PDB file of C-alpha atoms in Angstrom:
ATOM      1  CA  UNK A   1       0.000   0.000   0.000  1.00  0.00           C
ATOM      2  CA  UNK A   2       1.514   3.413  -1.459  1.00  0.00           C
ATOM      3  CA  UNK A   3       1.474   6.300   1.270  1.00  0.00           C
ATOM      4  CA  UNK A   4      -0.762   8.100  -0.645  1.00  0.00           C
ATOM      5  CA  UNK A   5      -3.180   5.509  -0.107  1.00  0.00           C
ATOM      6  CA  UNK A   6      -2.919   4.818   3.029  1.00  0.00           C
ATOM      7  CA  UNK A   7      -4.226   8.321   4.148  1.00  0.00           C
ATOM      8  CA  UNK A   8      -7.181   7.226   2.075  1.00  0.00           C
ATOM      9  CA  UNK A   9      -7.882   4.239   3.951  1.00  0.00           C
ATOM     10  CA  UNK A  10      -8.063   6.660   6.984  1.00  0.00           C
ATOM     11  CA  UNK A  11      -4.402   7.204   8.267  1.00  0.00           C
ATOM     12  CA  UNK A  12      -3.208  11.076   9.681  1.00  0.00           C
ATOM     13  CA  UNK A  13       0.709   9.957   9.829  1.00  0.00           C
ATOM     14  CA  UNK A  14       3.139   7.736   8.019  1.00  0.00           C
ATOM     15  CA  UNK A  15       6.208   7.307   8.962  1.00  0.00           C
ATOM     16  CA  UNK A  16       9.094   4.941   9.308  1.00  0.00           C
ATOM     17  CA  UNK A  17      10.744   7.175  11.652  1.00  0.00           C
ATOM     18  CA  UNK A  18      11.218   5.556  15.435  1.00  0.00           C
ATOM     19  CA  UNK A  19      11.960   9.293  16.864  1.00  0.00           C
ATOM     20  CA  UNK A  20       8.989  10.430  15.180  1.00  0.00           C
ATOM     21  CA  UNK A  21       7.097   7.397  17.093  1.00  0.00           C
ATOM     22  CA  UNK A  22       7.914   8.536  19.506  1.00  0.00           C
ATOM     23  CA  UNK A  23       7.198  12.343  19.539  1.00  0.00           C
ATOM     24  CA  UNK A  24       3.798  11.204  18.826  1.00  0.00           C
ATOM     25  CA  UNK A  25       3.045   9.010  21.818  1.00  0.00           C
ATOM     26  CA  UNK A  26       4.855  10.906  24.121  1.00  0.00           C
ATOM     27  CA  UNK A  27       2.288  13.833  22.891  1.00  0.00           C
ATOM     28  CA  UNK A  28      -0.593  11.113  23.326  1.00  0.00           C
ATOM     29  CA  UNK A  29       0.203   9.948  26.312  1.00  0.00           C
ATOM     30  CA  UNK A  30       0.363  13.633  27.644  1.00  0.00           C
ATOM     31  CA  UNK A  31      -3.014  14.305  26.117  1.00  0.00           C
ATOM     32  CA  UNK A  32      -4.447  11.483  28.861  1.00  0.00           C
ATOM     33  CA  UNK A  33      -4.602  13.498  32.213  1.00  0.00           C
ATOM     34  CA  UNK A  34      -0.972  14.858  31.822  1.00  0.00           C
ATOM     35  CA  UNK A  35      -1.043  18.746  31.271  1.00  0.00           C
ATOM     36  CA  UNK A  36       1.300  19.583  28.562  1.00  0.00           C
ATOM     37  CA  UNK A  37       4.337  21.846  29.444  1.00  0.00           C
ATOM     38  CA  UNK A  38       2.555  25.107  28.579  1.00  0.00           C
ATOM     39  CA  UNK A  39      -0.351  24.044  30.943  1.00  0.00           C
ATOM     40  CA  UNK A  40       2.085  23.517  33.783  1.00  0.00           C
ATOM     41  CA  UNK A  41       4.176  26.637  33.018  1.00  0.00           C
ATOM     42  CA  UNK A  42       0.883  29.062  33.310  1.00  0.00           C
ATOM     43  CA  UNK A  43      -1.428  27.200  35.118  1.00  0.00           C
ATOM     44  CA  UNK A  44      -4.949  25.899  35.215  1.00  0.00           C
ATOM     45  CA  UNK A  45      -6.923  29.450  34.445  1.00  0.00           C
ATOM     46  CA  UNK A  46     -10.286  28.795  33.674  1.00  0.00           C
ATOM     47  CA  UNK A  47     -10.245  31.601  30.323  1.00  0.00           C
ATOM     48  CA  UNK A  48      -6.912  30.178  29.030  1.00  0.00           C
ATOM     49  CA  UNK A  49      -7.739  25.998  29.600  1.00  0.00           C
ATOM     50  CA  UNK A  50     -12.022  26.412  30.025  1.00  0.00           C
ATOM     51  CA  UNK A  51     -11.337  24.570  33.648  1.00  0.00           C
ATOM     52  CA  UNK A  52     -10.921  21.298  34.682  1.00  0.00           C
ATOM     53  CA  UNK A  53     -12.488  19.832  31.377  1.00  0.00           C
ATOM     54  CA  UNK A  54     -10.301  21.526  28.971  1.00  0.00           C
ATOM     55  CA  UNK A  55     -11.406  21.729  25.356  1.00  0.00           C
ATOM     56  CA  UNK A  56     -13.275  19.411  23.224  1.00  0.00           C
ATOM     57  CA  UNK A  57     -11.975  18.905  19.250  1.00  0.00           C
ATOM     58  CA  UNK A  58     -14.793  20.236  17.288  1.00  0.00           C
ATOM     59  CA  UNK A  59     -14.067  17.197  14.525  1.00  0.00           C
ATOM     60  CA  UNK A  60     -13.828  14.207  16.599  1.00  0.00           C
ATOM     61  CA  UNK A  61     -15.420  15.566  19.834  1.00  0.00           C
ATOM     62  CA  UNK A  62     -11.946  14.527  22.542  1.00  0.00           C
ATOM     63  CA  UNK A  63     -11.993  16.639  25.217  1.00  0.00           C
ATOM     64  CA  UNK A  64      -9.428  17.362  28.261  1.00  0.00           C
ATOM     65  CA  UNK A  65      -7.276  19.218  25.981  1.00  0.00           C
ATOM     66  CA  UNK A  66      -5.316  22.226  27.123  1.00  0.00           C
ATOM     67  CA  UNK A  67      -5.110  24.939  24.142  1.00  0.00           C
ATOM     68  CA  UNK A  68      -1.373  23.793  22.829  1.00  0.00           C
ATOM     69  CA  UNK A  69      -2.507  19.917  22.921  1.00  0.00           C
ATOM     70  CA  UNK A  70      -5.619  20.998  20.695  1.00  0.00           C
ATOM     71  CA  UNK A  71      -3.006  23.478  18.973  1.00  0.00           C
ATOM     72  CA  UNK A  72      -0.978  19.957  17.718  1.00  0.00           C
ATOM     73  CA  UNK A  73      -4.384  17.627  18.111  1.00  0.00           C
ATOM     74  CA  UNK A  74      -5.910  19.154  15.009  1.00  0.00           C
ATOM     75  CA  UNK A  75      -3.508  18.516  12.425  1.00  0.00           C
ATOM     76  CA  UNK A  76      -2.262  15.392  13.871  1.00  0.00           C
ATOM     77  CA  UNK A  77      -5.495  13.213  13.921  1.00  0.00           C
ATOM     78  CA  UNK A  78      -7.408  15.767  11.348  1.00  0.00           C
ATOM     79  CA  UNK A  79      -4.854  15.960   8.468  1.00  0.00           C
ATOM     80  CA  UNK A  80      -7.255  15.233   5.888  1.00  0.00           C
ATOM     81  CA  UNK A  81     -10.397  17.122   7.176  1.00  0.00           C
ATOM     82  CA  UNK A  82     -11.517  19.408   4.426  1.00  0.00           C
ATOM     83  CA  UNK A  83     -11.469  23.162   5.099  1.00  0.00           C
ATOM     84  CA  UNK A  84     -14.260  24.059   7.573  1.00  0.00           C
ATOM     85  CA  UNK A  85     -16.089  27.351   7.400  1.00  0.00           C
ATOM     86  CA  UNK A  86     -18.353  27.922  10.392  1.00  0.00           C
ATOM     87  CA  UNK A  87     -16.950  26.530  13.322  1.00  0.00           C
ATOM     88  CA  UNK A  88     -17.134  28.044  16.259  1.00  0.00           C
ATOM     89  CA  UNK A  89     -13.628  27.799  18.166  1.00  0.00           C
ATOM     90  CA  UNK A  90     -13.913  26.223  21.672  1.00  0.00           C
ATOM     91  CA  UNK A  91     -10.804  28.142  22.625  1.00  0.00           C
ATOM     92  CA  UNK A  92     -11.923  31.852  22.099  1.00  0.00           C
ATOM     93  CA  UNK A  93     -15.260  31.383  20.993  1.00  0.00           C
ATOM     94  CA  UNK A  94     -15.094  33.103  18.076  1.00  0.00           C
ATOM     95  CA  UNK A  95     -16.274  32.163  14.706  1.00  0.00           C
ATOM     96  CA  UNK A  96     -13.350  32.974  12.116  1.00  0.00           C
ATOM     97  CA  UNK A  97     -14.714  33.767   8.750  1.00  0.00           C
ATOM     98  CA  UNK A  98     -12.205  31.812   7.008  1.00  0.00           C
ATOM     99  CA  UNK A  99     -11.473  27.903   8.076  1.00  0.00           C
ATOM    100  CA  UNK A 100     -11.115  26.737  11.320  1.00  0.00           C
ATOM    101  CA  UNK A 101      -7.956  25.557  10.898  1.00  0.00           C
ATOM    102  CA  UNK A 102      -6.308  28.287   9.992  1.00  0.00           C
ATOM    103  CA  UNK A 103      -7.614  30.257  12.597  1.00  0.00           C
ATOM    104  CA  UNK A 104      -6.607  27.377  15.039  1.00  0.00           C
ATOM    105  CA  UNK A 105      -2.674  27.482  13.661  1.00  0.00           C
ATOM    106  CA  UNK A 106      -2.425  31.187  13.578  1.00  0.00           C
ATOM    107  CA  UNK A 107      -4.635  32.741  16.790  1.00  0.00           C
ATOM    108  CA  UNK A 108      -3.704  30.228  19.106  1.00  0.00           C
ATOM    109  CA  UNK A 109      -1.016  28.125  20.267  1.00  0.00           C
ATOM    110  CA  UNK A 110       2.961  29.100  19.845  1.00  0.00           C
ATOM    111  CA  UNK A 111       2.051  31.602  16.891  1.00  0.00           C
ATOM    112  CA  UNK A 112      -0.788  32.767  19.001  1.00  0.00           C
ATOM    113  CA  UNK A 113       1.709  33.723  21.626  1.00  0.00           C
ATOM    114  CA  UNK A 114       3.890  34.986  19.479  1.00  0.00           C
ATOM    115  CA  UNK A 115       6.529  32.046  19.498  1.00  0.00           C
ATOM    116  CA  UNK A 116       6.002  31.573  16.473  1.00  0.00           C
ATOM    117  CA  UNK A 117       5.318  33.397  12.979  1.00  0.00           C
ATOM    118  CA  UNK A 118       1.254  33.883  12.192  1.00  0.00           C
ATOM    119  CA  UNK A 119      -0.139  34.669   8.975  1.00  0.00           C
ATOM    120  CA  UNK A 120      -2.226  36.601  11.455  1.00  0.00           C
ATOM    121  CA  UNK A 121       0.505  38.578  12.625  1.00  0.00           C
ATOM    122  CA  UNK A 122       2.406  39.427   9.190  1.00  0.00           C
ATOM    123  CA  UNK A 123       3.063  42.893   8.651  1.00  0.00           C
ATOM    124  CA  UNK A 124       1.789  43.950   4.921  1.00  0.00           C
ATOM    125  CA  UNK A 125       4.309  44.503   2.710  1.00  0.00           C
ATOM    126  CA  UNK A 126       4.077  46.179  -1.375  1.00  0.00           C
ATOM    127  CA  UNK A 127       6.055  44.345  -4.182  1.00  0.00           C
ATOM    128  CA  UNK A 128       8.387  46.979  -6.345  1.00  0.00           C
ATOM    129  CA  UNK A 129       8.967  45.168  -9.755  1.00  0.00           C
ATOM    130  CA  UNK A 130      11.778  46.245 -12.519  1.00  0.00           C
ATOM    131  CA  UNK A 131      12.865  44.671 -15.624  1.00  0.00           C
ATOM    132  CA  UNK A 132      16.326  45.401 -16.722  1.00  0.00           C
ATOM    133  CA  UNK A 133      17.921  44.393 -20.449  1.00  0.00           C
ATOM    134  CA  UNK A 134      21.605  43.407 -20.574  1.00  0.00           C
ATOM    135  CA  UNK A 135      21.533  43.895 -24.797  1.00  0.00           C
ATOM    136  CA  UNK A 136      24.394  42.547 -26.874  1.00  0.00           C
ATOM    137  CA  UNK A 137      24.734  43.627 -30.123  1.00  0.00           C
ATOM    138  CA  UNK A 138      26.773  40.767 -32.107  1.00  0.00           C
ATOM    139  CA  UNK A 139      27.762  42.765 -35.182  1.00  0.00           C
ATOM    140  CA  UNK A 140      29.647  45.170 -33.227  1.00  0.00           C
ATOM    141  CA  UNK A 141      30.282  43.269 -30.586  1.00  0.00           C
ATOM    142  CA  UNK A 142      29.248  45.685 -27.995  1.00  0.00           C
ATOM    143  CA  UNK A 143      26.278  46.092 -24.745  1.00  0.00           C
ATOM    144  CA  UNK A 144      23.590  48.904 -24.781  1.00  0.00           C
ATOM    145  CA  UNK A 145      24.223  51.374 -21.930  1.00  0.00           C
ATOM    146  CA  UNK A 146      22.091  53.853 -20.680  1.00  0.00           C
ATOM    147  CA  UNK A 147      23.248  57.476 -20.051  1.00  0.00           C
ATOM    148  CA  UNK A 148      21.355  58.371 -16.588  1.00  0.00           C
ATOM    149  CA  UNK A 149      19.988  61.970 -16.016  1.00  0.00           C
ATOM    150  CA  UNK A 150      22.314  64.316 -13.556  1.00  0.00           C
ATOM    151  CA  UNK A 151      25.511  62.823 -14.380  1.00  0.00           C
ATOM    152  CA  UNK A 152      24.181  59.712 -12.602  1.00  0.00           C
ATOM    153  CA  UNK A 153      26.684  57.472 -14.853  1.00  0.00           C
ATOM    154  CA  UNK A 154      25.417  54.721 -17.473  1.00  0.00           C
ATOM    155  CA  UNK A 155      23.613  52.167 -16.295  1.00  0.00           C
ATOM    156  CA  UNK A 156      21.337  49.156 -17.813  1.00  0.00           C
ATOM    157  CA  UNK A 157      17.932  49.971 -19.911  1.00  0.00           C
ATOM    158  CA  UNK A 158      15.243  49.107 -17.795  1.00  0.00           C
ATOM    159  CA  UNK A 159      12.659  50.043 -14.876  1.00  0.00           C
ATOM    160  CA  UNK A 160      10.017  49.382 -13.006  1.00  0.00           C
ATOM    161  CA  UNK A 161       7.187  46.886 -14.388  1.00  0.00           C
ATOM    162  CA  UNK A 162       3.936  49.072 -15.175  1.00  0.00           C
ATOM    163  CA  UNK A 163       0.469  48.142 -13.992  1.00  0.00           C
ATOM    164  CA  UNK A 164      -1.201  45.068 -16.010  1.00  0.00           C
ATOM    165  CA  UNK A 165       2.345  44.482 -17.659  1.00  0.00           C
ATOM    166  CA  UNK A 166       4.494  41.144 -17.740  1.00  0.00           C
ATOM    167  CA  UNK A 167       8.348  41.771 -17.180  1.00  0.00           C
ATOM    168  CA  UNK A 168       9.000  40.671 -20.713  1.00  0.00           C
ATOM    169  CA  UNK A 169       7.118  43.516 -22.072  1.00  0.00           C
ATOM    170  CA  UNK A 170       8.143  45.781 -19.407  1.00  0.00           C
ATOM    171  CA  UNK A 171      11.760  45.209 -20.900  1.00  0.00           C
ATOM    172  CA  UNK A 172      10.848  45.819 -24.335  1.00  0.00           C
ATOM    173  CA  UNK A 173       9.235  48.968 -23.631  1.00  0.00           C
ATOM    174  CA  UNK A 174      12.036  50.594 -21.357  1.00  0.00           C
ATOM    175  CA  UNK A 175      14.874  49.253 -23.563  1.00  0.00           C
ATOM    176  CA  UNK A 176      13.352  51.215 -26.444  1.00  0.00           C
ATOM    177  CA  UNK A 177      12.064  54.774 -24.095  1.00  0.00           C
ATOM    178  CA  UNK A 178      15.708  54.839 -22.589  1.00  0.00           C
ATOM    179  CA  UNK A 179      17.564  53.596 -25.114  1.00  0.00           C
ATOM    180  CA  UNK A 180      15.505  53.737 -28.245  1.00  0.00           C
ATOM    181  CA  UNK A 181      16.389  50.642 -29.233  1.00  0.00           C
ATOM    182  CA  UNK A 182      13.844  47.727 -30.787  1.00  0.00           C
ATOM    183  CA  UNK A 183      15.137  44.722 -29.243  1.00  0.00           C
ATOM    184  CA  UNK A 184      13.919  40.780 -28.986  1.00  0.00           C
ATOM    185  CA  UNK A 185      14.277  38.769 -25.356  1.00  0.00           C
ATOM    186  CA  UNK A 186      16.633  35.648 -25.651  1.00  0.00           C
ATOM    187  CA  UNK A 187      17.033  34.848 -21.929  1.00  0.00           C
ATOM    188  CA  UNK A 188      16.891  35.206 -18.691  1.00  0.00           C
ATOM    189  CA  UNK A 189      20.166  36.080 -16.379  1.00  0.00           C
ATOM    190  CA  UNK A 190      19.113  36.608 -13.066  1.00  0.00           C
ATOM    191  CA  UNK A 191      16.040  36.781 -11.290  1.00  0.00           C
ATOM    192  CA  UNK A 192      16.033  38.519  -7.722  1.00  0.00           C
ATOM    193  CA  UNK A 193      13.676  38.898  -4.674  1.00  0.00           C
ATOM    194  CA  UNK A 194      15.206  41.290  -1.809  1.00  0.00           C
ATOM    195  CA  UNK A 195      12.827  41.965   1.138  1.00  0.00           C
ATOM    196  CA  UNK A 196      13.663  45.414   2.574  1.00  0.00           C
ATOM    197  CA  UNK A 197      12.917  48.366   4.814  1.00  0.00           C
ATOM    198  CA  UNK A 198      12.296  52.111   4.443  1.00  0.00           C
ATOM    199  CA  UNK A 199      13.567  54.578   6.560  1.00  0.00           C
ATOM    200  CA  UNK A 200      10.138  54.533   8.224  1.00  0.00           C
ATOM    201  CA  UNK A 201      10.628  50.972   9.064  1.00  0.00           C
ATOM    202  CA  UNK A 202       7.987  50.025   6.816  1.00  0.00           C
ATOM    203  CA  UNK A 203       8.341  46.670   4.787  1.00  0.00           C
ATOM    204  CA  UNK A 204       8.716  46.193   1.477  1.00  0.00           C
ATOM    205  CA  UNK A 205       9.956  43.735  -1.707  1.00  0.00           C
ATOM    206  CA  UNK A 206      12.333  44.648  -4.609  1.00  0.00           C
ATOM    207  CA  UNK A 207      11.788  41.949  -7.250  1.00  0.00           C
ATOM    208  CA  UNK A 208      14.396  42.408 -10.404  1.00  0.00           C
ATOM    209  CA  UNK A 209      14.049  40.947 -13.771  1.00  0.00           C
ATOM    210  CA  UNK A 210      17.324  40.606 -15.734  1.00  0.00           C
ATOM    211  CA  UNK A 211      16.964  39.631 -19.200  1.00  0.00           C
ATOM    212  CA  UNK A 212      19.731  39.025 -21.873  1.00  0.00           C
ATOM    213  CA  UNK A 213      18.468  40.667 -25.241  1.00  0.00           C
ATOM    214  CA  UNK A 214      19.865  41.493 -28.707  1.00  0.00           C
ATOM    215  CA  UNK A 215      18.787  44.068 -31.288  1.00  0.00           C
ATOM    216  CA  UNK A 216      15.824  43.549 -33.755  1.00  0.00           C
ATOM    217  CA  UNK A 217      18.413  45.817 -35.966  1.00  0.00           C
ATOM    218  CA  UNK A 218      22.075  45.596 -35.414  1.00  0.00           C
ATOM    219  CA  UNK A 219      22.097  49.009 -37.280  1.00  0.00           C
ATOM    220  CA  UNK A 220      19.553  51.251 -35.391  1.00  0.00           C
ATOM    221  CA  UNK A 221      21.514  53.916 -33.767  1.00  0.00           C
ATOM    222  CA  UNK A 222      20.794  54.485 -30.015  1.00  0.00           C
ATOM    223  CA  UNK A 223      19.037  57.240 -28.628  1.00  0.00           C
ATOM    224  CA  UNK A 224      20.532  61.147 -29.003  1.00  0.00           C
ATOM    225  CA  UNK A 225      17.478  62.537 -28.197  1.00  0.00           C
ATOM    226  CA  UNK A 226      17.572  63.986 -23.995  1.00  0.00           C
ATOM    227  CA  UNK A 227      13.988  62.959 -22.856  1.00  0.00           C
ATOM    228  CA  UNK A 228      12.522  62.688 -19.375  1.00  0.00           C
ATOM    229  CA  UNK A 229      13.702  58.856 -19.608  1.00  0.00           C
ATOM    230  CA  UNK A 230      17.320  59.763 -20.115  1.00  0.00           C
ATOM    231  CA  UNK A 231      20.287  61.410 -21.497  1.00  0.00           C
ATOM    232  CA  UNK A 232      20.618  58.780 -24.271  1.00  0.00           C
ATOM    233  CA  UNK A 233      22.375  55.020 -24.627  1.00  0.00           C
ATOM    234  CA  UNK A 234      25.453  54.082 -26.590  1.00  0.00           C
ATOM    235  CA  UNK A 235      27.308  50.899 -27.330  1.00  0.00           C
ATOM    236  CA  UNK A 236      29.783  49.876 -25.195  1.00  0.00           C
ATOM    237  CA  UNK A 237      32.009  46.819 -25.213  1.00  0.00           C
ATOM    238  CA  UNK A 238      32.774  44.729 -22.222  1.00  0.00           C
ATOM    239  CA  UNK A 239      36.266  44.948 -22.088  1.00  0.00           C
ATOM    240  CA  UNK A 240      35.641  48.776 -21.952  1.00  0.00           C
ATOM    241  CA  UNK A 241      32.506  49.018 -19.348  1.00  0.00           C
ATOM    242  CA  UNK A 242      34.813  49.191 -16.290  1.00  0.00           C
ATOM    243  CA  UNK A 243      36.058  52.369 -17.188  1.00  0.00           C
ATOM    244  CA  UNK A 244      32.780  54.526 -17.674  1.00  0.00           C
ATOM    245  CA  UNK A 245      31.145  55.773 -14.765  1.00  0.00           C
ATOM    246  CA  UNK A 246      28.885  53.701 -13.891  1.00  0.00           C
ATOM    247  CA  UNK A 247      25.385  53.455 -11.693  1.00  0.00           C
ATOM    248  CA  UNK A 248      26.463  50.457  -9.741  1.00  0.00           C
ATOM    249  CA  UNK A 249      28.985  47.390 -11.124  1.00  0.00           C
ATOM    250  CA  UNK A 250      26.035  45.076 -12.483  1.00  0.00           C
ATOM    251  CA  UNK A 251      27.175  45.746 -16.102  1.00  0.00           C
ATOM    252  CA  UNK A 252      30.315  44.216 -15.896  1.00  0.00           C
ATOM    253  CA  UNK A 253      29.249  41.642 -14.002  1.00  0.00           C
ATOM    254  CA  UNK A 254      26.658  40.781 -16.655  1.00  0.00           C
ATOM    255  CA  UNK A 255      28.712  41.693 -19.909  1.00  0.00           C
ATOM    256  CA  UNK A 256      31.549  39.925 -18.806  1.00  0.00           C
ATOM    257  CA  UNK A 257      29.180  36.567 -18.260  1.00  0.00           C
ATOM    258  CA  UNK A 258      27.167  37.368 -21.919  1.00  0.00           C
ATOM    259  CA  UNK A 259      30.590  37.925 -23.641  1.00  0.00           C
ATOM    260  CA  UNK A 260      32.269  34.606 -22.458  1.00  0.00           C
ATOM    261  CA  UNK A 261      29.503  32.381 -23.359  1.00  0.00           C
ATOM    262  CA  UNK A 262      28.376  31.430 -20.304  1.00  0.00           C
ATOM    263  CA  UNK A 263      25.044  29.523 -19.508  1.00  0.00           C
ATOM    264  CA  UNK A 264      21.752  31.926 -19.919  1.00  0.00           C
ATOM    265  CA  UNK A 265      18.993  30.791 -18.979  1.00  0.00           C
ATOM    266  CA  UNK A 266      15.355  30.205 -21.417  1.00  0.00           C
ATOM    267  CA  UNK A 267      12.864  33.277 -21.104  1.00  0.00           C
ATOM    268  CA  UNK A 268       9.818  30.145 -20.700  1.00  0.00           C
ATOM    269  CA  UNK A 269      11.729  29.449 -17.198  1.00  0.00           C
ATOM    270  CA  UNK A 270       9.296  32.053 -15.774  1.00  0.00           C
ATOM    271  CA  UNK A 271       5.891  31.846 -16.719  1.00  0.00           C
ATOM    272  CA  UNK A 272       4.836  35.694 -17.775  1.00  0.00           C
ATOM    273  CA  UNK A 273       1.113  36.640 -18.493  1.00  0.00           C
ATOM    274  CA  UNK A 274      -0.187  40.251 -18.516  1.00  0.00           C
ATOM    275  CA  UNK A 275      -3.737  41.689 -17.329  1.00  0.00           C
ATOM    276  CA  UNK A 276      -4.797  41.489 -21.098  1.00  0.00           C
ATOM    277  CA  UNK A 277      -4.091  37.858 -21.335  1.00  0.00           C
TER     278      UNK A 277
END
């Protein structure tokens, strides 16, 4: 019998494990008239334990339980109970609009007492998404480069990902407003998640796209133009890029790795969509 199966016969564990086993019956055996170690640590207080009978499983209906057995009772015997709307919780009383057991994980228990992380407790935190174009130009030999505004340096073409866009077509777009180059995605380089902090303390993600690219025409000249997007963009090649001021050392980094032939990885690697899809 697969394991699989055996959860559909009616099993909550499988194991072959003699320390898990164990766990497991030394948590059953304190579950018969043995307080567990958060009972003993805080006492028997009639809001915190509902008295001398404890708390009864709404599922199977065993009661006795202190609020960290029921905590580890739920999942344990009720692995495969379906989502449950509804329930009122015999712990706080408190119907939770969304299942039981998630309200059971996150409200009470080590996460309820902040000993552990809750989804309840998670601080909200906004998702900043760029696309940036490391563009290689094989006739010449050479990487598209960015002039920034206020003598900023050269940097990649690229920004941030607009509303309803995918990164692919976020690349496209800001390769050819800073740059004003057409260019066609071959790859993906890098892709980058980096949780962060303001100065107000408040959270937030920075999510990069790094795409290797080459030009639609090997022959369109860069941008000349100053705009609001930049100063302009210019060919560079990579054994040159270390000398130009740059924003930040990425594009040697990625010239360097484009120029020696090293492994890039295929744009369907990340599934991409936009709101129009």
């Amino acid at each position: 019998m697969g394991r699989y199966q055996c959860f559909q016969e009616g099993a909550s564990m499988v194991t072959d494990s003699l320390s898990a086993v164990r766990d497991v019956l030394s948590f059953i055996a304190s579950c018969d008239g043995r307080p567990s170690s958060s009972r003993r640590n805080n006492g028997s207080s009639r809001s915190k334990f509902g008295g001398r009978d404890g708390y009864t499983c709404p599922f199977c209906g065993r009661s006795g339980l202190d609020e960290d057995q029921l905590w580890r009772h739920g999942p344990m015997y009720h692995i495969n109970e379906k989502n449950t709307d509804g329930l009122t919780c015999p712990i706080c009383r408190e119907t939770p609009r969304g299942p039981f057991q998630v309200h059971l994980h996150n409200a009470h228990g080590p996460p309820g007492r902040h000993e552990m992380a809750s989804e309840f407790h998670m601080a909200e935190s906004t998702l900043y998404s760029f696309a940036l174009v490391v563009c290689h130009n094989r006739k010449l030999n050479s990487f598209l480069l960015v002039q920034e505004f206020a003598n900023s340096g050269f940097w990649l073409p690229g920004g941030r990902i607009d509303s309803g866009e995918n990164p692919a077509q976020a690349a496209i777009r800001e390769t050819k407003e800073e740059a004003g180059i057409d260019i066609r995605l071959t790859g993906l380089l890098k892709l980058e998640y980096h949780p962060k902090r303001d100065r107000g303390g408040s959270q937030y993600v920075r999510m990069r796209f790094i795409f290797s690219a080459e030009p639609l025409d090997c022959d369109q000249p860069p941008k000349s133009i100053p705009d609001y997007e930049s100063a302009g963009a210019t060919w560079c090649r990579a054994d040159q890029v270390a000398s130009l001021p740059l924003r930040g050392p990425e594009p040697v980094t990625f010239f360097h790795h484009v120029a020696s032939g090293k492994p890039i990885y295929p744009l369907d690697l990340v599934h991409m969509t936009s709101s129009s899809s």
